[in-house]
Short mmCIF file of C-alpha atoms and ligand atoms in Angstrom, two decimals:
data_model
loop_
_atom_site.label_atom_id
_atom_site.label_comp_id
_atom_site.label_asym_id
_atom_site.label_seq_id
_atom_site.Cartn_x
_atom_site.Cartn_y
_atom_site.Cartn_z
CA UNK A 1 119.29 123.30 90.82
CA UNK A 2 120.52 120.02 89.49
CA UNK A 3 119.24 117.89 86.68
CA UNK A 4 118.32 114.38 88.27
CA UNK A 5 120.03 111.27 86.96
CA UNK A 6 117.11 109.26 85.67
CA UNK A 7 115.64 112.11 83.64
CA UNK A 8 112.11 111.42 83.10
CA UNK A 9 109.64 113.20 80.39
CA UNK A 10 106.09 114.87 82.69
CA UNK A 11 103.36 113.52 81.30
CA UNK A 12 101.31 117.92 81.79
CA UNK A 13 97.71 117.18 82.48
CA UNK A 14 94.84 119.60 82.58
CA UNK A 15 92.11 117.43 82.64
CA UNK A 16 90.23 116.08 85.16
CA UNK A 17 89.35 112.97 83.10
CA UNK A 18 92.25 112.33 80.73
CA UNK A 19 93.92 108.82 81.06
CA UNK A 20 96.20 108.32 83.77
CA UNK A 21 95.11 111.30 85.86
CA UNK A 22 93.43 108.76 88.76
CA UNK A 23 96.82 106.47 90.26
CA UNK A 24 94.34 103.27 89.80
CA UNK A 25 94.04 103.60 85.97
CA UNK A 26 98.27 103.15 86.13
CA UNK A 27 98.24 100.38 89.32
CA UNK A 28 101.85 102.50 90.55
CA UNK A 29 102.56 103.62 93.96
CA UNK A 30 102.05 107.16 93.29
CA UNK A 31 102.99 110.25 95.53
CA UNK A 32 101.26 113.94 95.46
CA UNK A 33 103.56 116.96 95.80
CA UNK A 34 100.26 119.82 95.96
CA UNK A 35 101.22 123.72 95.03
CA UNK A 36 100.04 126.50 93.87
CA UNK A 37 102.98 126.85 91.44
CA UNK A 38 105.88 129.39 91.22
CA UNK A 39 108.27 126.60 92.22
CA UNK A 40 110.88 126.84 93.91
CA UNK A 41 113.78 125.45 96.37
CA UNK A 42 110.79 124.82 99.04
CA UNK A 43 108.97 123.08 96.68
CA UNK A 44 111.76 120.67 95.29
CA UNK A 45 112.85 119.43 98.64
CA UNK A 46 109.41 118.41 98.78
CA UNK A 47 109.65 116.36 95.36
CA UNK A 48 112.02 115.01 96.58
CA UNK A 49 110.72 113.36 99.71
CA UNK A 50 108.31 112.48 97.47
CA UNK A 51 111.05 110.56 94.85
CA UNK A 52 112.16 108.97 97.92
CA UNK A 53 108.06 107.78 99.47
CA UNK A 54 107.72 106.36 96.01
CA UNK A 55 110.30 104.35 95.11
CA UNK A 56 112.24 104.31 91.99
CA UNK A 57 109.26 102.11 90.87
CA UNK A 58 106.77 104.43 92.10
CA UNK A 59 105.30 107.97 90.19
CA UNK A 60 105.80 111.23 91.80
CA UNK A 61 103.13 114.13 90.65
CA UNK A 62 102.87 117.07 91.48
CA UNK A 63 99.57 120.04 91.14
CA UNK A 64 99.96 122.99 90.57
CA UNK A 65 96.09 125.35 91.47
CA UNK A 66 96.08 128.83 92.19
CA UNK A 67 92.85 127.55 94.92
CA UNK A 68 90.84 131.12 94.30
CA UNK A 69 88.28 129.33 97.49
CA UNK A 70 91.59 129.76 99.74
CA UNK A 71 92.11 133.73 98.51
CA UNK A 72 89.64 136.17 100.33
CA UNK A 73 88.19 138.89 98.26
CA UNK A 74 90.24 140.90 97.57
CA UNK A 75 93.35 139.66 98.56
CA UNK A 76 96.61 138.57 95.65
CA UNK A 77 94.38 135.48 94.10
CA UNK A 78 94.48 137.09 90.90
CA UNK A 79 98.25 138.31 90.78
CA UNK A 80 99.42 135.39 92.29
CA UNK A 81 102.96 134.54 90.66
CA UNK A 82 102.20 132.03 87.91
CA UNK A 83 105.48 131.33 85.71
CA UNK A 84 103.55 128.17 83.27
CA UNK A 85 107.01 127.13 81.68
CA UNK A 86 109.33 127.58 84.52
CA UNK A 87 107.46 125.32 86.54
CA UNK A 88 106.93 122.49 83.29
CA UNK A 89 110.45 123.45 83.81
CA UNK A 90 111.51 122.49 87.72
CA UNK A 91 109.32 119.69 87.50
CA UNK A 92 111.43 118.42 84.31
CA UNK A 93 114.26 118.72 86.53
CA UNK A 94 113.37 117.04 89.89
CA UNK A 95 112.15 113.96 87.73
CA UNK A 96 108.11 114.57 88.48
CA UNK A 97 106.24 112.11 86.50
CA UNK A 98 102.70 113.82 86.45
CA UNK A 99 102.00 116.99 86.25
CA UNK A 100 98.33 118.23 86.77
CA UNK A 101 97.17 122.16 86.26
CA UNK A 102 94.09 122.03 86.25
CA UNK A 103 91.99 125.53 85.38
CA UNK A 104 89.85 126.70 87.86
CA UNK A 105 86.44 126.14 85.50
CA UNK A 106 87.39 121.82 85.49
CA UNK A 107 87.91 121.86 89.32
CA UNK A 108 84.80 124.11 90.29
CA UNK A 109 81.05 123.48 88.58
CA UNK A 110 79.63 126.89 88.88
CA UNK A 111 77.17 125.66 90.95
CA UNK A 112 79.41 123.76 93.55
CA UNK A 113 78.10 123.77 96.80
CA UNK A 114 79.73 121.61 99.21
CA UNK A 115 82.88 122.41 101.04
CA UNK A 116 85.25 120.73 103.76
CA UNK A 117 85.97 122.36 107.17
CA UNK A 118 88.04 121.57 109.92
CA UNK A 119 86.87 123.45 112.66
CA UNK A 120 89.14 122.91 115.86
CA UNK A 121 93.15 123.90 114.39
CA UNK A 122 91.63 126.50 112.11
CA UNK A 123 90.98 128.61 114.74
CA UNK A 124 93.71 130.04 115.13
CA UNK A 125 96.87 131.68 113.40
CA UNK A 126 96.53 131.54 109.99
CA UNK A 127 92.39 130.71 110.53
CA UNK A 128 92.17 133.64 112.68
CA UNK A 129 93.50 135.60 110.05
CA UNK A 130 91.99 134.46 107.32
CA UNK A 131 89.11 133.90 107.69
CA UNK A 132 87.55 130.83 105.33
CA UNK A 133 91.55 130.29 104.48
CA UNK A 134 91.53 126.60 105.54
CA UNK A 135 87.45 125.62 104.31
CA UNK A 136 89.59 126.19 101.02
CA UNK A 137 92.85 124.58 101.39
CA UNK A 138 91.13 121.35 102.80
CA UNK A 139 88.30 121.29 99.67
CA UNK A 140 90.76 121.32 97.37
CA UNK A 141 93.06 119.21 98.94
CA UNK A 142 90.49 116.63 99.15
CA UNK A 143 89.64 116.99 95.39
CA UNK A 144 93.03 116.32 94.46
CA UNK A 145 93.32 113.38 96.83
CA UNK A 146 90.72 111.66 95.08
CA UNK A 147 91.10 113.21 91.21
CA UNK A 148 94.63 112.08 91.49
CA UNK A 149 93.89 108.71 94.78
CA UNK A 150 98.11 109.12 95.91
CA UNK A 151 99.22 105.97 97.99
CA UNK A 152 101.00 109.30 100.13
CA UNK A 153 101.19 113.39 99.75
CA UNK A 154 104.00 115.47 101.27
CA UNK A 155 103.45 119.04 102.89
CA UNK A 156 105.79 121.89 103.63
CA UNK A 157 106.19 122.76 107.56
CA UNK A 158 106.40 125.84 106.49
CA UNK A 159 103.03 125.92 106.53
CA UNK A 160 102.48 123.88 109.96
CA UNK A 161 99.16 124.84 110.36
CA UNK A 162 97.86 123.44 107.33
CA UNK A 163 99.43 120.12 107.77
CA UNK A 164 97.97 119.61 111.20
CA UNK A 165 94.33 120.17 109.41
CA UNK A 166 95.34 118.42 106.43
CA UNK A 167 96.34 115.32 108.49
CA UNK A 168 93.19 116.30 111.28
CA UNK A 169 91.16 115.98 107.84
CA UNK A 170 92.55 112.62 106.91
CA UNK A 171 92.71 111.04 110.32
CA UNK A 172 88.14 112.59 110.31
CA UNK A 173 88.08 112.03 107.20
CA UNK A 174 89.32 108.35 106.63
CA UNK A 175 91.65 109.35 103.60
CA UNK A 176 93.58 106.28 103.14
CA UNK A 177 96.55 108.45 102.16
CA UNK A 178 99.88 108.77 104.34
CA UNK A 179 101.32 112.67 105.32
CA UNK A 180 104.82 113.38 105.06
CA UNK A 181 105.77 116.58 106.18
CA UNK A 182 108.57 117.79 104.97
CA UNK A 183 111.28 120.77 106.97
CA UNK A 184 111.54 124.40 105.60
CA UNK A 185 113.46 125.14 103.21
CA UNK A 186 115.42 128.39 103.50
CA UNK A 187 117.74 131.02 101.78
CA UNK A 188 121.33 131.57 103.34
CA UNK A 189 120.14 134.45 105.40
CA UNK A 190 117.12 132.06 106.62
CA UNK A 191 113.76 133.82 104.84
CA UNK A 192 112.10 130.50 104.32
CA UNK A 193 111.26 130.63 100.51
CA UNK A 194 107.84 131.06 99.38
CA UNK A 195 106.46 131.93 95.79
CA UNK A 196 105.08 135.61 97.24
CA UNK A 197 108.56 136.53 97.82
CA UNK A 198 108.68 137.34 94.63
CA UNK A 199 106.37 141.04 95.91
CA UNK A 200 108.67 142.32 98.14
CA UNK A 201 110.91 145.21 97.18
CA UNK A 202 114.83 145.42 97.73
CA UNK A 203 114.73 147.24 101.11
CA UNK A 204 111.32 144.61 102.09
CA UNK A 205 113.39 141.36 101.09
CA UNK A 206 116.14 142.88 102.91
CA UNK A 207 114.16 142.47 106.13
CA UNK A 208 112.13 139.88 105.69
CA UNK A 209 114.39 137.56 107.08
CA UNK A 210 113.68 138.78 110.65
CA UNK A 211 111.22 136.60 110.91
CA UNK A 212 114.11 133.64 111.18
CA UNK A 213 115.96 135.71 113.40
CA UNK A 214 112.73 136.74 115.82
CA UNK A 215 112.15 132.94 115.70
CA UNK A 216 115.48 132.08 116.36
CA UNK A 217 115.82 134.53 119.92
CA UNK A 218 112.85 132.70 120.94
CA UNK A 219 114.34 129.17 120.94
CA UNK A 220 116.99 130.65 122.69
CA UNK A 221 115.33 131.94 125.22
CA UNK A 222 113.56 129.12 125.35
CA UNK A 223 117.00 127.25 125.78
CA UNK A 224 118.00 129.42 128.44
CA UNK A 225 115.15 128.50 130.68
CA UNK A 226 112.63 130.86 129.97
CA UNK A 227 109.00 129.45 130.39
CA UNK A 228 106.54 132.23 129.92
CA UNK A 229 105.10 132.58 126.55
CA UNK A 230 103.89 136.49 127.38
CA UNK A 231 107.88 137.01 128.04
CA UNK A 232 109.32 135.22 124.63
CA UNK A 233 106.29 136.72 123.03
CA UNK A 234 107.28 139.81 123.82
CA UNK A 235 111.25 138.90 122.47
CA UNK A 236 110.04 137.64 119.40
CA UNK A 237 107.16 141.51 119.00
CA UNK A 238 111.25 143.15 120.24
CA UNK A 239 113.76 141.77 117.28
CA UNK A 240 110.54 142.69 114.78
CA UNK A 241 110.22 145.62 115.86
CA UNK A 242 113.88 146.91 115.57
CA UNK A 243 112.51 146.15 111.15
CA UNK A 244 110.97 149.57 110.59
CA UNK A 245 109.40 147.84 106.87
CA UNK A 246 107.73 144.59 109.58
CA UNK A 247 104.58 144.58 110.54
CA UNK A 248 102.88 142.26 112.94
CA UNK A 249 99.77 139.93 111.88
CA UNK A 250 100.54 137.63 115.08
CA UNK A 251 103.32 135.94 116.69
CA UNK A 252 102.19 133.34 119.29
CA UNK A 253 103.89 130.00 121.90
CA UNK A 254 101.33 127.42 120.61
CA UNK A 255 100.98 123.52 121.56
CA UNK A 256 102.51 122.24 118.32
CA UNK A 257 99.37 119.75 118.90
CA UNK A 258 96.13 121.55 119.60
CA UNK A 259 97.86 124.89 117.97
CA UNK A 260 96.14 126.56 120.75
CA UNK A 261 97.72 129.47 122.60
CA UNK A 262 100.29 128.46 125.52
CA UNK A 263 100.66 130.46 128.99
CA UNK A 264 104.29 128.50 129.87
CA UNK A 265 106.31 126.75 127.74
CA UNK A 266 105.35 122.47 127.85
CA UNK A 267 106.83 119.67 125.39
CA UNK A 268 105.83 119.88 121.95
CA UNK A 269 105.29 124.03 121.90
CA UNK A 270 105.74 126.54 118.77
CA UNK A 271 106.61 129.83 117.93
CA UNK A 272 104.64 130.84 114.74
CA UNK A 273 104.71 134.63 113.19
CA UNK A 274 102.84 136.14 110.38
CA UNK A 275 104.53 139.75 109.61
CA UNK A 276 103.51 142.18 106.58
CA UNK A 277 105.50 144.09 104.77
CA UNK A 278 104.04 146.24 102.86
CA UNK A 279 100.74 143.66 101.01
CA UNK A 280 102.92 140.92 100.89
CA UNK A 281 102.00 138.73 104.46
CA UNK A 282 105.21 135.79 104.90
CA UNK A 283 104.89 133.25 108.32
CA UNK A 284 107.41 131.08 109.56
CA UNK A 285 107.56 129.05 112.56
CA UNK A 286 109.78 126.56 115.12
CA UNK A 287 109.48 124.44 116.81
CA UNK A 288 110.14 123.58 120.28
CA UNK A 289 110.53 120.54 121.51
P1 LIG B 1 101.94 126.71 98.02
O1 LIG B 1 101.73 126.47 96.39
O2 LIG B 1 102.78 127.71 98.52
O3 LIG B 1 100.85 126.72 98.30
O4 LIG B 1 103.28 125.19 98.68
C1 LIG B 1 102.94 124.71 98.64
C2 LIG B 1 103.57 123.05 99.44
O5 LIG B 1 105.24 123.45 99.23
C3 LIG B 1 102.70 123.29 101.05
O6 LIG B 1 103.00 121.82 101.43
C4 LIG B 1 104.58 124.45 101.51
O7 LIG B 1 103.99 123.95 103.44
C5 LIG B 1 105.23 123.94 100.90
N1 LIG B 1 106.49 124.39 101.06
C6 LIG B 1 106.55 126.30 100.70
N2 LIG B 1 107.26 126.84 100.67
C7 LIG B 1 108.31 125.78 101.63
C8 LIG B 1 109.66 125.91 101.89
N3 LIG B 1 110.25 126.88 102.11
N4 LIG B 1 109.59 124.46 102.35
C9 LIG B 1 109.62 123.66 102.98
N5 LIG B 1 107.80 123.47 101.64
C10 LIG B 1 107.62 124.39 101.27
#
């Protein structure tokens, strides 16, 4: 990752009450990139989008919080990577102005009892496989929006469902925050960058680009005139089945607006995938315009 010319000092804060945490105290346009850390090139690109949206005079804020509320009991919350020094370095190199890195205690009172639930878009795809996940995501993102008061926030299209749900939350709860979507950043072999790629064994890592290959095969069929969702998904599954270490969680063709499954391809469709390699669950998607 290259150093940006306009090197700035990153203010690292962990306490909500620290001066400058709320953008209103500074009176500058702030753009937020919410993350769980273990920052990679995908996050770096989101930070670049944030800088563009903030402008030279504005502020880029990154939050790093491994949110216990969005992990299932027995999930990878405890072992989720937390490379604090490396993350600070990425933020420094990317020209981040403020890094907000609170503890779980700082974010959740021991008797906290209010949460935010989205009830339509969350019913399919990852929401179906991971009950309660998006309730955790919405709750923490709403809290971060209140704490940091950004004018805009950037989310990756890799987590397409998350982005759609956050847009819905912002609309339905009248947050005065612009939501910016950023395209998925991939390794040379097509595997989307993810903090969870670190969990993959060498053999799993070698097979993991099959997600992208399967999505491209689905898109290729559509371009060739195939309209049937079951035919497209069968072809997607067949590509994945050729990888001995891959186990499909879901492979679906959905409407990109409602995230509801489709029987035939329509304009604005999406093929979405979740695939396990061992305990590691990877997701990816492709838009069918
Ligand atoms: P995470 O730290 O995994 O919660 O991700 C934080 C943000 O980075 C989310 O908005 C993700 O969608 C986004 N993100 C993660 N991986 C990528 C990627 N490979 N390309 C673009 N955005 C990404």
